[in-house]
Short mmCIF file of C-alpha atoms in Angstrom, two decimals:
data_model
loop_
_atom_site.label_atom_id
_atom_site.label_comp_id
_atom_site.label_asym_id
_atom_site.label_seq_id
_atom_site.Cartn_x
_atom_site.Cartn_y
_atom_site.Cartn_z
CA UNK V 6 0.00 0.00 0.00
CA UNK V 7 1.07 3.56 -0.59
CA UNK V 8 1.92 5.70 2.35
CA UNK V 9 3.76 8.94 3.00
CA UNK V 10 4.86 9.84 6.51
CA UNK V 11 6.03 13.27 7.57
CA UNK V 12 6.74 12.70 11.23
CA UNK V 13 7.55 16.34 12.01
CA UNK V 14 4.30 18.20 12.53
CA UNK V 15 5.91 21.57 13.22
CA UNK V 16 9.46 22.87 13.17
CA UNK V 17 10.61 26.23 14.40
CA UNK V 18 14.00 27.69 13.52
CA UNK V 19 15.72 31.03 13.63
CA UNK V 20 16.61 32.76 10.39
CA UNK V 21 19.85 31.55 8.78
CA UNK V 22 19.65 28.15 10.40
CA UNK V 23 19.60 25.06 8.20
CA UNK V 24 16.55 22.84 8.51
CA UNK V 25 15.70 19.39 7.18
CA UNK V 26 12.17 18.18 6.61
CA UNK V 27 11.81 14.42 6.70
CA UNK V 28 9.70 12.29 4.37
CA UNK V 29 9.42 8.52 4.50
CA UNK V 30 7.37 6.67 1.92
CA UNK V 31 6.04 3.17 1.37
CA UNK V 32 5.39 1.53 -1.96
CA UNK V 33 5.77 -1.93 -3.39
CA UNK V 34 6.42 -0.59 -6.89
CA UNK V 35 9.77 -0.12 -8.56
CA UNK V 36 8.43 2.77 -10.66
CA UNK V 37 7.19 5.73 -8.68
CA UNK V 38 7.48 9.48 -8.36
CA UNK V 39 8.11 11.63 -5.33
CA UNK V 40 7.26 15.29 -4.95
CA UNK V 41 7.55 18.21 -2.61
CA UNK V 42 5.02 21.04 -2.52
CA UNK V 43 5.04 24.28 -0.55
CA UNK V 44 1.95 25.95 0.92
CA UNK V 45 2.78 29.48 2.16
CA UNK V 46 0.45 31.33 4.54
CA UNK V 47 -1.46 32.70 1.54
CA UNK V 48 -2.75 29.16 0.98
CA UNK V 49 -1.78 28.26 -2.56
CA UNK V 50 0.12 25.06 -3.29
CA UNK V 51 3.36 25.36 -5.20
CA UNK V 52 5.22 22.51 -6.87
CA UNK V 53 8.88 22.37 -5.83
CA UNK V 54 10.40 19.19 -7.19
CA UNK V 55 9.71 15.82 -8.78
CA UNK V 56 11.99 12.81 -8.51
CA UNK V 57 11.47 9.47 -10.23
CA UNK V 58 12.49 6.21 -8.61
CA UNK V 59 15.28 5.51 -11.08
CA UNK V 60 17.14 8.70 -10.34
CA UNK V 61 18.78 8.74 -6.93
CA UNK V 62 20.91 11.77 -7.61
CA UNK V 63 20.52 14.44 -5.02
CA UNK V 64 19.34 17.77 -6.31
CA UNK V 65 20.17 21.31 -5.32
CA UNK V 66 18.26 24.41 -6.30
CA UNK V 67 19.59 27.52 -4.66
CA UNK V 68 19.08 27.13 -0.92
CA UNK V 69 16.95 24.03 -1.40
CA UNK V 70 18.31 20.51 -1.64
CA UNK V 71 16.74 17.09 -1.70
CA UNK V 72 18.23 13.79 -0.56
CA UNK V 73 16.59 10.72 -2.08
CA UNK V 74 17.63 7.40 -0.53
CA UNK V 75 15.86 4.28 -1.73
CA UNK V 76 17.60 2.16 0.89
CA UNK V 77 15.74 3.97 3.64
CA UNK V 78 12.68 4.96 1.55
CA UNK V 79 13.28 8.59 2.34
CA UNK V 80 13.12 11.80 0.37
CA UNK V 81 14.26 14.54 2.71
CA UNK V 82 14.24 18.25 1.99
CA UNK V 83 16.84 20.64 3.36
CA UNK V 84 16.64 24.42 3.39
CA UNK V 85 20.02 26.06 3.90
CA UNK V 86 20.26 29.45 5.59
CA UNK V 87 16.51 29.63 6.12
CA UNK V 88 14.63 32.87 5.63
CA UNK V 89 11.34 34.17 6.99
CA UNK V 90 9.80 33.70 3.52
CA UNK V 91 10.42 29.97 3.87
CA UNK V 92 7.73 29.82 6.54
CA UNK V 93 5.09 27.51 5.10
CA UNK V 94 3.61 24.06 5.25
CA UNK V 95 5.58 21.59 3.16
CA UNK V 96 4.03 18.46 1.75
CA UNK V 97 5.76 15.36 0.49
CA UNK V 98 3.82 13.25 -2.01
CA UNK V 99 4.05 9.89 -3.78
CA UNK V 100 2.61 8.60 -7.04
CA UNK V 101 3.07 4.96 -8.10
CA UNK V 102 1.86 2.42 -10.62
CA UNK V 103 -0.13 0.16 -8.30
CA UNK V 104 -1.91 3.21 -6.93
CA UNK V 105 -3.06 4.00 -10.46
CA UNK V 106 -0.80 7.02 -10.36
CA UNK V 107 -3.05 8.66 -7.84
CA UNK V 108 -0.88 11.05 -5.89
CA UNK V 109 -1.06 10.71 -2.12
CA UNK V 110 0.24 13.33 0.25
CA UNK V 111 1.79 13.28 3.66
CA UNK V 112 0.17 15.24 6.48
CA UNK V 113 2.61 18.10 5.99
CA UNK V 114 5.25 19.82 8.11
CA UNK V 115 4.67 23.37 9.22
CA UNK V 116 7.91 25.36 9.23
CA UNK V 117 8.22 28.57 11.21
CA UNK V 118 11.27 30.70 10.51
CA UNK V 119 11.72 33.47 13.05
CA UNK V 120 13.63 36.64 12.32
CA UNK G 11 -0.73 32.86 -18.00
CA UNK G 12 -0.87 29.11 -17.40
CA UNK G 13 -3.18 28.47 -14.52
CA UNK G 14 -5.91 26.51 -12.82
CA UNK G 15 -8.90 28.65 -11.92
CA UNK G 16 -11.28 27.68 -9.16
CA UNK G 17 -14.46 29.44 -8.16
CA UNK G 18 -15.64 30.49 -5.72
CA UNK G 19 -12.74 31.14 -3.32
CA UNK G 20 -15.04 31.16 -0.31
CA UNK G 21 -18.48 29.66 0.13
CA UNK G 22 -20.79 29.32 3.10
CA UNK G 23 -23.85 27.18 2.52
CA UNK G 24 -26.51 25.29 4.42
CA UNK G 25 -26.86 21.56 4.80
CA UNK G 26 -28.56 19.93 1.83
CA UNK G 27 -28.31 22.79 -0.63
CA UNK G 28 -26.65 21.57 -3.82
CA UNK G 29 -23.53 23.40 -4.90
CA UNK G 30 -20.90 23.28 -7.61
CA UNK G 31 -17.29 24.36 -7.39
CA UNK G 32 -15.88 25.07 -10.82
CA UNK G 33 -12.37 24.31 -12.00
CA UNK G 34 -10.84 25.26 -15.32
CA UNK G 35 -7.31 24.93 -16.69
CA UNK G 36 -5.79 26.55 -19.77
CA UNK G 37 -2.76 24.29 -20.20
CA UNK G 38 -4.39 21.50 -22.24
CA UNK G 39 -3.64 19.10 -19.39
CA UNK G 40 -5.10 15.62 -19.64
CA UNK G 41 -5.21 14.88 -15.92
CA UNK G 42 -7.32 16.75 -13.40
CA UNK G 43 -8.08 16.01 -9.79
CA UNK G 44 -9.87 17.28 -6.71
CA UNK G 45 -8.42 17.20 -3.22
CA UNK G 46 -9.65 18.27 0.15
CA UNK G 47 -7.32 19.54 2.84
CA UNK G 48 -8.12 19.08 6.50
CA UNK G 49 -5.86 19.86 9.48
CA UNK G 50 -3.56 16.98 10.34
CA UNK G 51 -4.67 14.92 7.36
CA UNK G 52 -2.81 16.55 4.51
CA UNK G 53 -4.51 16.45 1.14
CA UNK G 54 -6.84 13.61 0.31
CA UNK G 55 -7.95 12.85 -3.21
CA UNK G 56 -11.68 12.98 -3.92
CA UNK G 57 -11.91 12.23 -7.64
CA UNK G 58 -9.62 12.35 -10.62
CA UNK G 59 -9.91 12.31 -14.37
CA UNK G 60 -7.35 10.90 -16.78
CA UNK G 61 -9.03 12.56 -19.77
CA UNK G 62 -12.39 13.67 -21.18
CA UNK G 63 -15.26 11.40 -20.07
CA UNK G 64 -12.85 9.35 -17.90
CA UNK G 65 -13.27 9.84 -14.16
CA UNK G 66 -12.51 7.68 -11.15
CA UNK G 67 -12.82 7.74 -7.41
CA UNK G 68 -10.02 8.82 -5.17
CA UNK G 69 -9.75 8.01 -1.50
CA UNK G 70 -12.69 10.04 -0.18
CA UNK G 71 -15.36 10.20 -2.92
CA UNK G 72 -18.49 9.82 -0.76
CA UNK G 73 -20.83 12.77 -1.09
CA UNK G 74 -19.19 14.18 -4.20
CA UNK G 75 -19.72 13.97 -7.95
CA UNK G 76 -17.61 15.14 -10.86
CA UNK G 77 -17.86 15.33 -14.61
CA UNK G 78 -15.35 15.85 -17.42
CA UNK G 79 -17.24 16.81 -20.54
CA UNK G 80 -14.49 19.08 -21.82
CA UNK G 81 -10.77 18.82 -21.35
CA UNK G 82 -10.42 22.17 -19.61
CA UNK G 83 -13.24 21.87 -17.03
CA UNK G 84 -13.64 19.57 -14.06
CA UNK G 85 -16.44 20.73 -11.73
CA UNK G 86 -16.96 19.30 -8.27
CA UNK G 87 -20.59 18.80 -7.29
CA UNK G 88 -21.95 18.37 -3.79
CA UNK G 89 -25.54 17.18 -4.24
CA UNK G 90 -26.45 17.42 -0.55
CA UNK G 91 -23.66 19.02 1.43
CA UNK G 92 -23.18 18.11 5.06
CA UNK G 93 -21.10 19.78 7.80
CA UNK G 94 -18.39 17.09 7.52
CA UNK G 95 -17.68 18.41 4.03
CA UNK G 96 -16.52 21.70 5.50
CA UNK G 97 -12.97 21.86 4.21
CA UNK G 98 -10.47 23.55 1.93
CA UNK G 99 -10.74 22.17 -1.59
CA UNK G 100 -8.12 22.22 -4.30
CA UNK G 101 -8.39 21.46 -7.97
CA UNK G 102 -5.18 20.31 -9.66
CA UNK G 103 -4.09 19.46 -13.16
CA UNK G 104 -1.13 17.71 -14.71
CA UNK G 105 0.03 17.14 -18.25
CA UNK G 106 -0.44 13.43 -17.75
CA UNK G 107 -1.60 11.20 -14.95
CA UNK G 108 0.33 8.31 -16.37
CA UNK G 109 4.05 7.78 -16.78
CA UNK G 110 5.75 10.14 -16.44
CA UNK G 111 4.03 12.08 -13.71
CA UNK G 112 4.95 15.72 -14.02
CA UNK G 113 3.47 17.00 -10.82
CA UNK G 114 0.47 19.21 -10.27
CA UNK G 115 -0.50 22.76 -10.94
CA UNK G 116 -3.01 23.70 -8.25
CA UNK G 117 -5.86 26.15 -8.19
CA UNK G 118 -6.04 28.77 -5.44
CA UNK G 119 -8.41 26.74 -3.33
CA UNK G 120 -12.05 26.99 -2.24
CA UNK G 121 -12.83 27.28 1.43
CA UNK G 122 -16.25 25.70 1.95
CA UNK G 123 -18.26 25.95 5.15
CA UNK G 124 -21.44 23.92 5.50
CA UNK G 125 -23.67 24.96 8.39
#
């Protein structure tokens, strides 16, 4: 069965600190996709990254980086030198073949970045 | 501008009064989906559509209907709303719901209150 677990409900950091948001997933498929989305206080949902199961390369985009490890079924998201504008709820999501490519979401992690 | 447009943004209604939330996308996406967001539960899929005239149930379809008569539109219908359908609703679209999965573009959300 598909499952996405974001064990951290809320995280609070001070500006310029690094922070890692954890995501653990479950799937029995070998072909699947993982995603991160951001929901700022304004409420919209913004796509951040997609990773397919055959590409375990870590990715860096500015202050954002993602660590995909199939061995531990994790797809963690790190923000380096956090800023107040990073305050948001972050969702990890999974889409796989046996789920009919329905995308399921974790419960989200609320990040507070204090000035 | 490429976007998913949902209307209305806010809606307060009474139990049993039929309502429709509209969703339209201008990106020629094949795949469209409806999610509801509730605190602590993340986003849960209500219905999805792989293409015109092709719809299927997500994880929480009870009490909802959808239709996909045109590629761009995917309305969500609540025939007899109840208070447990009070939630934040998101429409999403994606180029394809099949392999590969490109990730979603989300609408701005509809906050529905049923009293």
